[in-house]
Coordinates of C-alpha atoms and ligand atoms in Angstrom, one line a residue:
M1 CA 0.1 -20.3 14.0
T2 CA -2.6 -19.1 16.4
H3 CA -1.8 -16.7 19.2
K4 CA -3.0 -18.0 22.4
K5 CA -1.0 -16.3 25.2
R6 CA -2.9 -13.1 26.1
P7 CA -5.9 -11.2 24.8
L8 CA -4.9 -9.1 21.8
R9 CA -5.7 -5.5 21.7
S10 CA -6.7 -6.2 17.8
A11 CA -9.3 -8.7 19.0
E12 CA -11.5 -5.7 19.9
W13 CA -11.7 -5.0 16.3
F14 CA -11.5 -8.4 14.7
G15 CA -12.2 -11.1 17.3
N16 CA -16.1 -10.9 17.5
D17 CA -18.5 -12.5 15.3
D18 CA -21.1 -9.7 15.3
K19 CA -21.9 -6.7 13.2
N20 CA -18.8 -4.7 14.1
G21 CA -16.5 -7.8 13.5
F22 CA -18.1 -8.1 10.2
M23 CA -17.4 -4.6 9.3
Y24 CA -13.8 -4.5 10.6
R25 CA -12.8 -7.6 8.7
S26 CA -14.9 -7.2 5.7
W27 CA -13.3 -4.1 4.5
M28 CA -9.8 -5.4 5.2
K29 CA -10.6 -8.5 3.1
N30 CA -10.6 -6.5 0.0
Q31 CA -7.0 -6.7 0.3
G32 CA -7.1 -10.4 -0.3
I33 CA -6.6 -11.3 3.4
P34 CA -8.1 -14.8 4.2
D35 CA -10.3 -15.0 7.3
H36 CA -7.9 -17.0 9.4
E37 CA -5.5 -14.0 9.6
F38 CA -7.8 -12.3 11.7
R39 CA -8.4 -15.0 14.3
G40 CA -6.0 -14.6 16.9
K41 CA -2.8 -13.5 15.3
P42 CA -1.0 -10.5 16.6
I43 CA -1.4 -7.7 14.3
I44 CA 1.9 -5.8 13.7
G45 CA 1.9 -2.3 12.5
I46 CA 5.0 -1.3 10.3
C47 CA 4.9 2.5 10.8
N48 CA 6.9 3.7 7.7
T49 CA 8.4 7.2 7.0
F50 CA 9.1 6.2 3.4
S51 CA 9.0 9.2 1.2
E52 CA 10.8 10.3 -2.1
L53 CA 11.1 13.7 -0.5
T54 CA 13.0 12.2 2.4
P55 CA 15.7 10.8 0.4
C56 CA 17.5 9.3 3.5
N57 CA 14.3 7.1 4.0
A58 CA 13.5 6.5 0.2
H59 CA 14.6 2.9 0.5
F60 CA 12.2 1.9 3.3
R61 CA 9.7 0.1 1.0
K62 CA 12.2 -2.7 0.7
L63 CA 13.1 -2.5 4.5
A64 CA 9.3 -2.9 5.3
E65 CA 9.3 -6.1 3.1
H66 CA 11.9 -7.7 5.2
V67 CA 10.2 -6.7 8.5
K68 CA 7.0 -8.3 7.0
K69 CA 8.8 -11.4 6.4
G70 CA 10.0 -11.7 10.0
V71 CA 6.4 -10.9 11.2
L72 CA 5.0 -13.6 9.1
E73 CA 7.4 -16.1 10.0
A74 CA 6.8 -15.6 13.8
G75 CA 3.2 -16.0 13.4
G76 CA 2.0 -12.2 13.3
Y77 CA 0.4 -10.5 10.6
P78 CA 2.0 -7.3 9.3
V79 CA 0.2 -4.1 8.3
E80 CA 2.1 -1.3 7.0
F81 CA 1.0 2.2 7.0
P82 CA 2.5 5.7 6.1
V83 CA 3.1 8.5 8.5
F84 CA 4.3 12.1 8.0
S85 CA 7.8 11.8 6.8
N86 CA 9.8 14.9 7.8
G87 CA 13.1 14.9 5.7
E88 CA 15.8 17.2 6.8
S89 CA 17.2 18.2 3.4
N90 CA 14.0 19.6 1.6
L91 CA 11.6 20.6 4.4
R92 CA 11.2 24.1 5.1
P93 CA 11.3 26.2 7.3
T94 CA 13.0 23.1 9.1
A95 CA 12.0 19.6 9.7
M96 CA 11.9 20.4 13.3
F97 CA 8.8 22.4 12.7
T98 CA 6.7 19.2 11.9
R99 CA 8.4 16.9 14.5
N100 CA 5.4 17.3 16.7
L101 CA 3.1 17.2 14.0
A102 CA 4.4 13.7 12.7
S103 CA 4.5 12.4 16.4
M104 CA 0.6 13.3 16.6
D105 CA 0.2 11.5 13.3
V106 CA 2.0 8.5 14.7
E107 CA 0.2 8.5 18.1
E108 CA -3.3 8.7 16.8
A109 CA -2.6 6.2 14.1
I110 CA -1.3 3.6 16.6
R111 CA -4.1 4.3 19.0
G112 CA -6.9 4.4 16.5
N113 CA -6.0 1.3 14.6
P114 CA -6.2 -2.5 15.4
L115 CA -2.6 -2.7 16.3
D116 CA -1.0 -5.1 19.0
A117 CA 2.6 -3.7 18.4
V118 CA 4.3 -1.5 16.1
V119 CA 7.7 -1.3 14.3
L120 CA 9.0 2.0 13.7
L121 CA 10.9 2.7 10.3
V122 CA 13.1 5.6 11.0
G123 CA 16.0 7.1 9.6
C124 CA 16.4 11.0 8.8
D125 CA 17.0 13.2 11.8
K126 CA 13.6 14.1 13.0
T127 CA 11.8 10.8 12.2
T128 CA 13.4 8.9 15.0
P129 CA 12.2 11.1 17.7
A130 CA 8.8 11.9 16.0
L131 CA 8.0 8.2 15.8
L132 CA 9.3 7.3 19.3
M133 CA 7.3 10.3 20.9
G134 CA 4.1 9.2 19.3
A135 CA 4.7 5.5 20.3
A136 CA 5.6 6.6 23.8
S137 CA 2.3 8.3 24.3
C138 CA 0.5 5.0 23.4
D139 CA 2.8 2.6 25.2
I140 CA 2.2 -0.6 23.2
P141 CA 5.1 -3.0 22.3
T142 CA 7.4 -1.1 20.0
I143 CA 10.8 -1.9 18.3
V144 CA 12.8 0.6 16.2
V145 CA 14.2 -0.3 12.9
T146 CA 16.7 2.5 11.5
G147 CA 17.4 2.7 7.7
G148 CA 21.1 2.9 8.2
P149 CA 23.6 5.3 7.0
M150 CA 24.8 6.0 3.4
L151 CA 28.3 4.5 2.3
N152 CA 31.3 7.0 2.7
G153 CA 31.1 10.1 0.4
K154 CA 34.0 10.2 -2.2
H155 CA 35.8 13.3 -3.6
K156 CA 39.1 13.6 -5.2
G157 CA 40.1 10.3 -3.8
R158 CA 39.2 11.0 -0.2
D159 CA 36.4 10.2 1.9
I160 CA 33.9 13.2 2.6
G161 CA 31.3 13.2 5.2
S162 CA 27.6 14.2 4.8
G163 CA 26.9 17.8 5.7
T164 CA 30.3 18.2 7.3
V165 CA 32.1 18.6 4.0
V166 CA 29.4 21.3 3.0
W167 CA 30.4 23.5 6.0
Q168 CA 34.2 22.8 5.4
L169 CA 34.3 23.3 1.8
S170 CA 31.9 26.4 1.8
E171 CA 34.3 28.1 4.5
E172 CA 37.3 27.2 2.1
V173 CA 35.5 28.9 -0.7
K174 CA 34.8 32.0 1.3
A175 CA 38.5 31.9 2.5
G176 CA 39.6 31.8 -1.1
K177 CA 41.4 28.4 -0.5
I178 CA 39.3 26.5 -3.2
S179 CA 37.2 27.4 -6.3
L180 CA 33.4 27.3 -6.6
H181 CA 33.9 24.8 -9.2
D182 CA 35.8 22.5 -6.9
F183 CA 33.1 22.8 -4.2
M184 CA 30.1 22.1 -6.7
A185 CA 32.2 18.9 -7.7
A186 CA 31.8 17.4 -4.3
E187 CA 28.1 17.4 -4.7
A188 CA 27.7 14.3 -6.5
G189 CA 30.2 12.3 -4.5
M190 CA 28.8 13.1 -1.0
S191 CA 25.6 11.1 -1.2
R192 CA 26.4 7.7 -3.1
S193 CA 23.8 5.2 -1.7
A194 CA 20.6 4.9 0.0
G195 CA 20.6 6.0 3.8
T196 CA 21.1 8.7 6.2
C197 CA 23.9 11.1 6.8
N198 CA 27.3 9.0 7.2
T199 CA 28.7 11.3 9.9
M200 CA 27.9 11.4 13.5
G201 CA 25.2 13.9 12.8
T202 CA 21.7 13.9 14.1
A203 CA 20.6 10.9 12.3
S204 CA 23.3 8.7 13.4
T205 CA 23.1 10.0 16.9
M206 CA 19.6 9.3 17.2
A207 CA 20.0 5.9 15.8
C208 CA 22.6 5.3 18.5
M209 CA 20.3 7.1 21.1
A210 CA 17.5 4.3 20.0
E211 CA 19.9 1.6 20.4
S212 CA 21.4 2.6 23.8
L213 CA 17.9 3.3 25.1
G214 CA 17.1 -0.4 24.2
T215 CA 14.6 0.3 21.7
S216 CA 16.2 -1.5 19.0
L217 CA 18.2 -4.8 18.3
P218 CA 21.9 -4.6 18.8
H219 CA 23.7 -3.1 15.8
N220 CA 20.7 -1.3 14.6
A221 CA 22.5 2.1 14.6
A222 CA 25.5 1.6 12.4
I223 CA 24.9 -1.1 9.8
P224 CA 25.1 0.6 6.5
A225 CA 21.6 1.0 4.7
V226 CA 22.8 -0.9 1.7
D227 CA 24.5 -3.7 3.7
S228 CA 22.5 -7.1 3.4
R229 CA 22.8 -7.3 7.2
R230 CA 20.5 -4.3 7.5
Y231 CA 17.7 -6.4 6.0
V232 CA 18.6 -9.2 8.3
L233 CA 18.3 -6.9 11.0
A234 CA 14.9 -5.8 9.8
H235 CA 13.7 -9.5 9.5
L236 CA 14.9 -10.4 13.0
S237 CA 13.1 -7.1 14.3
G238 CA 9.9 -8.6 12.6
N239 CA 10.4 -11.8 14.4
R240 CA 11.0 -10.2 17.6
I241 CA 8.1 -7.9 17.7
V242 CA 5.7 -10.9 17.6
E243 CA 7.4 -12.3 20.7
M244 CA 7.2 -8.8 22.3
V245 CA 3.3 -9.1 22.1
D246 CA 3.4 -12.3 24.0
E247 CA 5.7 -11.0 26.7
D248 CA 3.6 -7.6 26.9
L249 CA 6.9 -6.0 26.6
T250 CA 5.6 -2.5 26.2
L251 CA 7.7 0.6 25.5
S252 CA 7.4 2.0 29.0
K253 CA 9.2 -1.1 30.3
V254 CA 12.2 -0.1 28.1
L255 CA 12.2 3.6 28.3
T256 CA 13.0 4.0 32.0
K257 CA 15.0 6.7 33.6
S258 CA 17.9 4.2 33.5
A259 CA 17.6 3.8 29.7
F260 CA 17.9 7.7 29.4
E261 CA 20.9 7.8 31.7
N262 CA 22.5 5.1 29.5
A263 CA 21.7 7.2 26.5
I264 CA 23.1 10.6 28.0
R265 CA 26.4 8.5 28.7
T266 CA 26.4 7.2 25.2
N267 CA 26.0 10.5 23.5
A268 CA 29.1 11.6 25.3
A269 CA 31.1 8.8 24.3
I270 CA 30.0 8.9 20.6
G271 CA 30.4 12.7 20.4
G272 CA 26.8 12.8 19.4
S273 CA 24.6 15.7 18.3
T274 CA 23.3 18.5 20.5
N275 CA 19.8 17.8 18.9
A276 CA 19.7 14.6 21.0
V277 CA 19.3 16.8 24.0
I278 CA 16.2 18.2 22.7
H279 CA 14.8 15.0 21.4
L280 CA 15.5 12.8 24.5
Q281 CA 13.8 15.5 26.5
A282 CA 10.8 15.2 24.5
I283 CA 10.7 11.3 24.3
A284 CA 11.1 11.3 28.0
G285 CA 8.3 13.8 28.6
R286 CA 5.9 11.5 26.5
M287 CA 6.9 8.5 28.7
G288 CA 6.4 10.4 32.0
V289 CA 10.2 10.2 33.0
D290 CA 11.5 13.2 34.8
L291 CA 14.6 14.1 32.6
T292 CA 16.1 17.5 33.0
L293 CA 19.2 19.5 31.5
D294 CA 20.9 18.7 34.9
D295 CA 20.7 15.0 34.2
W296 CA 22.9 15.5 31.2
T297 CA 25.4 17.4 33.3
R298 CA 25.3 14.9 36.2
V299 CA 25.4 11.7 33.9
G300 CA 27.2 12.9 31.0
R301 CA 30.0 15.1 32.0
G302 CA 33.3 13.3 32.6
T303 CA 32.6 10.9 30.1
P304 CA 35.4 10.5 27.3
T305 CA 34.5 10.7 23.6
I306 CA 35.9 7.6 22.2
V307 CA 34.4 7.4 18.7
D308 CA 36.5 9.1 16.2
L309 CA 33.8 10.1 13.8
Q310 CA 33.3 13.4 11.9
P311 CA 32.3 16.1 12.7
S312 CA 34.3 15.8 15.9
G313 CA 36.8 13.4 14.4
R314 CA 38.0 11.6 11.2
Y315 CA 35.9 8.6 10.3
L316 CA 32.5 8.0 9.1
M317 CA 29.6 5.5 9.9
E318 CA 30.9 2.7 7.6
E319 CA 34.2 2.5 9.4
F320 CA 32.2 2.6 12.9
Y321 CA 30.3 -0.4 11.9
Y322 CA 33.3 -2.3 10.6
A323 CA 35.1 -1.4 13.9
G324 CA 32.4 -3.0 16.1
G325 CA 29.6 -0.4 16.1
L326 CA 27.7 0.7 19.1
P327 CA 27.9 -2.6 21.0
A328 CA 31.7 -2.3 21.1
V329 CA 31.3 1.3 22.5
L330 CA 28.9 0.2 25.1
R331 CA 31.2 -2.8 26.1
R332 CA 34.2 -0.6 26.5
L333 CA 32.1 1.7 28.8
G334 CA 30.8 -1.2 30.7
E335 CA 33.9 -2.8 31.3
A336 CA 35.5 0.5 32.8
D337 CA 32.3 0.5 35.0
R338 CA 31.1 3.6 33.0
L339 CA 27.7 2.3 31.8
P340 CA 25.4 3.5 34.6
H341 CA 22.7 0.9 34.2
K342 CA 23.9 -2.3 32.8
D343 CA 20.5 -4.1 34.0
A344 CA 18.3 -1.9 31.7
L345 CA 16.0 -4.0 29.8
T346 CA 16.1 -3.9 25.9
V347 CA 13.4 -5.0 23.4
N348 CA 15.1 -8.4 22.8
G349 CA 14.3 -9.3 26.6
K350 CA 17.9 -9.1 27.5
T351 CA 19.7 -6.4 29.5
L352 CA 21.8 -3.9 27.7
W353 CA 25.0 -5.4 29.2
E354 CA 23.8 -9.0 28.2
N355 CA 23.6 -7.7 24.7
V356 CA 27.0 -6.1 24.5
Q357 CA 29.4 -7.8 27.1
D358 CA 30.9 -10.2 24.4
A359 CA 30.8 -7.5 21.6
P360 CA 33.9 -7.8 19.4
L361 CA 36.0 -4.5 18.7
Y362 CA 38.1 -4.6 15.5
N363 CA 39.5 -1.2 15.1
D364 CA 41.0 0.8 18.1
A365 CA 41.7 3.8 15.8
V366 CA 37.8 4.2 15.2
I367 CA 36.7 3.3 18.7
L368 CA 39.4 4.5 20.8
P369 CA 40.5 3.2 24.3
L370 CA 39.1 5.1 27.2
D371 CA 42.7 6.3 28.2
A372 CA 43.4 7.8 24.6
P373 CA 40.1 9.5 23.7
L374 CA 39.3 12.0 21.2
R375 CA 38.2 14.4 24.0
E376 CA 38.8 13.7 27.7
D377 CA 35.3 14.9 28.5
G378 CA 32.7 14.7 25.7
G379 CA 29.6 15.1 28.1
M380 CA 27.3 17.9 26.7
C381 CA 28.0 21.3 28.6
V382 CA 25.0 22.8 30.0
M383 CA 25.4 26.4 30.9
R384 CA 23.2 28.7 32.9
G385 CA 23.3 32.5 33.9
N386 CA 21.5 35.7 33.5
L387 CA 21.8 35.2 29.5
A388 CA 20.1 31.6 29.8
P389 CA 18.1 31.3 33.0
N390 CA 16.9 28.0 31.7
G391 CA 19.9 26.7 30.1
A392 CA 21.9 26.4 26.9
V393 CA 24.0 23.6 25.7
L394 CA 27.4 23.4 24.0
K395 CA 29.0 20.2 22.4
P396 CA 32.6 20.1 23.7
S397 CA 33.9 17.5 21.2
A398 CA 33.1 19.9 18.3
A399 CA 34.4 23.0 20.1
T400 CA 37.9 24.4 20.3
P401 CA 39.1 23.7 23.8
A402 CA 40.8 27.1 24.3
L403 CA 37.4 28.9 23.5
M404 CA 35.5 27.0 26.1
Q405 CA 36.4 29.6 28.8
H406 CA 36.1 33.0 27.0
R407 CA 35.2 36.6 27.5
G408 CA 34.4 38.7 24.5
R409 CA 32.4 41.5 23.1
A410 CA 29.1 40.8 21.4
V411 CA 28.5 41.3 17.7
V412 CA 24.8 41.0 17.6
F413 CA 22.3 40.0 14.8
E414 CA 18.9 40.5 15.4
N415 CA 17.6 37.4 13.4
F416 CA 19.0 35.1 10.7
D417 CA 18.3 37.5 7.9
D418 CA 20.2 40.2 9.5
Y419 CA 23.0 37.8 10.1
K420 CA 23.0 36.7 6.3
A421 CA 22.8 40.5 5.4
R422 CA 25.8 41.7 7.4
I423 CA 28.2 39.0 8.2
N424 CA 30.4 39.4 5.1
D425 CA 30.3 43.1 5.1
P426 CA 34.0 44.2 5.0
D427 CA 32.9 47.1 7.4
L428 CA 31.5 44.9 9.9
D429 CA 33.2 45.6 13.4
V430 CA 34.4 42.2 14.2
T431 CA 37.5 40.4 15.5
A432 CA 38.5 36.9 16.3
D433 CA 38.0 37.4 19.9
D434 CA 34.4 38.7 19.8
I435 CA 31.4 36.7 20.3
L436 CA 28.7 36.4 17.7
V437 CA 25.2 36.6 19.0
M438 CA 22.2 35.7 17.0
K439 CA 18.5 36.2 18.3
N440 CA 15.1 35.2 17.2
C441 CA 16.1 31.5 16.1
G442 CA 14.4 29.5 18.7
P443 CA 11.3 27.5 18.6
R444 CA 8.9 30.3 18.3
G445 CA 11.0 32.9 16.6
Y446 CA 12.1 30.6 13.7
H447 CA 9.2 28.1 13.7
G448 CA 11.1 24.8 14.3
M449 CA 14.3 26.4 15.8
A450 CA 16.5 26.3 12.7
E451 CA 19.9 24.6 12.6
V452 CA 21.7 28.0 12.0
G453 CA 23.5 28.2 15.4
N454 CA 26.8 27.5 13.9
M455 CA 26.9 30.9 12.1
G456 CA 29.6 30.9 9.4
L457 CA 32.4 33.0 10.3
P458 CA 32.9 36.5 8.6
A459 CA 34.7 36.1 5.6
K460 CA 37.4 38.6 6.5
L461 CA 38.4 36.7 9.4
L462 CA 38.4 33.3 7.3
E463 CA 40.6 35.1 5.0
Q464 CA 42.9 35.9 7.9
G465 CA 43.1 32.2 9.0
V466 CA 40.5 32.4 11.7
T467 CA 38.7 28.9 12.2
D468 CA 36.6 29.2 15.1
M469 CA 34.8 31.8 17.3
V470 CA 32.3 31.7 20.1
R471 CA 28.8 31.8 18.9
I472 CA 25.7 32.3 20.9
S473 CA 22.2 31.8 19.9
D474 CA 18.7 30.4 20.8
A475 CA 18.9 28.2 17.5
R476 CA 20.1 24.6 16.9
M477 CA 22.9 23.2 15.0
S478 CA 23.1 20.4 12.7
G479 CA 24.7 17.3 14.2
T480 CA 27.2 17.6 11.1
A481 CA 28.5 20.9 12.1
Y482 CA 31.2 22.0 14.6
G483 CA 32.7 24.9 16.4
T484 CA 32.5 26.6 19.8
V485 CA 28.8 27.1 19.6
V486 CA 26.5 27.8 22.4
L487 CA 23.1 26.7 21.4
H488 CA 19.4 26.4 22.6
V489 CA 19.5 29.4 24.9
A490 CA 16.3 29.3 27.0
P491 CA 14.2 31.2 27.2
E492 CA 14.6 32.2 23.4
A493 CA 14.6 35.9 22.6
A494 CA 11.1 35.4 20.9
A495 CA 9.7 34.4 24.4
G496 CA 11.2 37.2 26.2
G497 CA 14.4 35.7 27.2
P498 CA 17.3 37.9 28.2
L499 CA 19.0 37.1 24.9
A500 CA 16.7 39.7 23.4
A501 CA 18.3 42.2 25.5
V502 CA 22.0 41.8 24.1
R503 CA 23.3 44.8 22.3
N504 CA 26.5 45.3 20.2
G505 CA 29.4 45.9 22.5
D506 CA 28.1 44.3 25.6
W507 CA 30.5 41.8 27.1
I508 CA 29.6 38.2 27.7
A509 CA 31.5 35.7 29.8
L510 CA 31.4 31.8 28.9
D511 CA 32.7 29.1 31.1
A512 CA 31.5 25.9 29.5
Y513 CA 33.4 23.9 32.1
S514 CA 31.7 25.3 35.0
G515 CA 28.5 25.8 33.1
K516 CA 28.3 29.7 33.3
L517 CA 27.0 32.1 30.7
H518 CA 26.8 35.6 31.7
L519 CA 25.9 38.9 30.4
E520 CA 27.9 41.5 31.9
V521 CA 25.0 43.9 32.1
D522 CA 23.0 44.5 35.3
D523 CA 19.6 43.2 35.9
A524 CA 17.8 46.5 35.9
E525 CA 19.3 47.4 32.6
I526 CA 18.3 44.0 31.0
A527 CA 14.8 44.6 32.3
S528 CA 14.5 48.0 31.0
R529 CA 15.9 46.8 27.5
L530 CA 13.4 44.1 27.4
A531 CA 10.5 46.3 28.4
E532 CA 11.4 49.1 25.9
A533 CA 10.6 46.8 22.9
D534 CA 8.3 43.5 23.4
P535 CA 10.5 40.9 21.8
T536 CA 7.4 38.5 21.8
A537 CA 5.4 40.7 19.5
E538 CA 6.5 39.4 16.1
S539 CA 5.9 35.7 16.9
T540 CA 2.5 36.6 18.6
R541 CA 1.5 38.5 15.4
I542 CA 2.7 35.5 13.2
A543 CA 0.6 33.2 15.5
S544 CA -2.6 35.0 14.5
T545 CA -2.3 34.1 11.0
G546 CA -3.7 30.5 11.7
G547 CA -2.8 27.3 10.4
Y548 CA -0.5 24.8 11.9
R549 CA 1.8 27.6 12.5
Q550 CA -0.5 29.2 14.9
L551 CA -1.0 26.0 16.8
Y552 CA 2.9 25.4 16.9
I553 CA 3.7 29.0 18.2
E554 CA 0.9 28.9 20.8
H555 CA 2.0 25.5 22.1
V556 CA 5.5 24.9 21.6
L557 CA 7.6 24.5 24.7
Q558 CA 11.2 25.7 24.9
A559 CA 14.5 23.9 24.2
D560 CA 14.9 22.7 27.9
Q561 CA 11.8 21.0 27.7
G562 CA 12.2 19.2 24.3
C563 CA 10.3 21.7 22.2
D564 CA 7.2 19.4 22.4
F565 CA 3.7 20.8 22.6
D566 CA 2.5 21.4 26.0
F567 CA -0.6 19.5 25.3
L568 CA 1.1 16.4 24.0
V569 CA 3.4 15.8 27.1
G570 CA 2.7 12.4 28.7
C571 CA 1.6 9.0 28.0
R572 CA -2.3 8.6 27.2
G573 CA -2.2 5.0 26.6
A574 CA -3.8 2.9 23.8
E575 CA -7.2 2.7 24.8
V576 CA -9.9 4.1 22.5
P577 CA -13.4 5.3 23.6
R578 CA -15.8 2.2 22.7
H579 CA -18.2 3.0 20.0
S580 CA -20.2 1.2 17.6
H581 CA -21.4 1.6 14.0
Ligands
FES1 FE1 18.4 12.9 6.3 FE2 21.0 13.9 7.2 S1 19.7 14.8 5.8 S2 20.0 12.0 7.7

């Protein structure tokens, strides 16, 4: 089939019978590609984050093969290429450290190559935002295919959820409720198949964000990785991306402000990860969409959490898919007039509402009725105050309602090492009413903003039966974690934020409902403490040691701006400067 509908971007490489055309085609032909494949067919890039070091994406070669079948069937020509794969489970200091690096790889790979459109194969947490960020900066037709979640974990006859069970069982070990042997026995049963974490952690949340943003086909978020329907979806996505070239359905036509508002509402309904706040801010920034933390409050607050999945609830992604998946959630929101923009365009050329208005719902226990939700108000709480002038976030569905308004005495840890060294000290002066405060774990302070904000509680309090405390930091938290945890305090301590001024014994007042976070120390005293010791000195010293780390520290933005690099914000389009050999 020959593509005749509009000039192809790839024709600038392959479309000319001259010296340049010869060179571009000739080297490609060493792969056994016949000449006619270069004559007018859309070239579809398959941007693959496969890596055996990213176990959640290790099945992506097979996924790519199914996308290719769909592309070929629709009359396109698929070309698969690898990009930096930042896997959450292995990569140090944190996969977030390299999210922007991966996005640069993706952006330049798309722009610099003869591609008319791209399929993004994503899965593990940071791969989804990284690839969407890179693609958004280029703005060619783009479709997301997610790898899908793992099957339910199994341990001693019960279901266990990725990550969440680690937090639960390790606290039970510390509290003396189970043995270390019992804990270790869960290891083999947690990850039983290919795929991403099966809780509503960051990977599943970002898959739901991609679907609610309209960047994937319906049901992309929840089909288990090993379910044959995942491969059908990959095949259909391959079909569809070729049509998108004909329609010139570029990413910017999908990623509008309306799409982001739908995603924010969706995040509240699914009890999604706090990491989504950072990633959506960054993707919006690349697309030139003006999204702020206040949009999360305006659009998200007041939305009930109706998906009963761990870590906020009981079930796992397998049950979520069998219950109807994200389309059933969106239908439920839409029927109650709680989907802000039903007319938002999606990659299949239909509106979000057209895609979900007839979606079946099979299990009301997993996807709850709006009038019997898991949490009445699951919208992300954004707090400001003299402790977080540029904002901080808290996930209410994972928090203890009684602690959402709390005043307590600060127990301060200067950094994560200090926390680890002292948290289980029997002499630590701490009670259940205190507030654990940790500094220097933000984007600059911990090179990637580690997921350590859900500080485990002191062993001596766990032994007393304490299950939650207010915790405040400039860190992130794994999407699989839970607790009354104030995260993403901005500016962070290492950037000179007031968090750096908190001292043991200071009083802090939190009101997550009204969005207040107040350090009960007067402004002059805070200023004098900050002046006394320059909190930015250590990260500035590390920045001078060179390498990617220097680039990162010098250019990373704060959490409220999505932790992108300042020089990467914005859409630069797909045009490359002309040149000839
Ligand atoms: Fe990869 Fe959770 S570690 S999705």
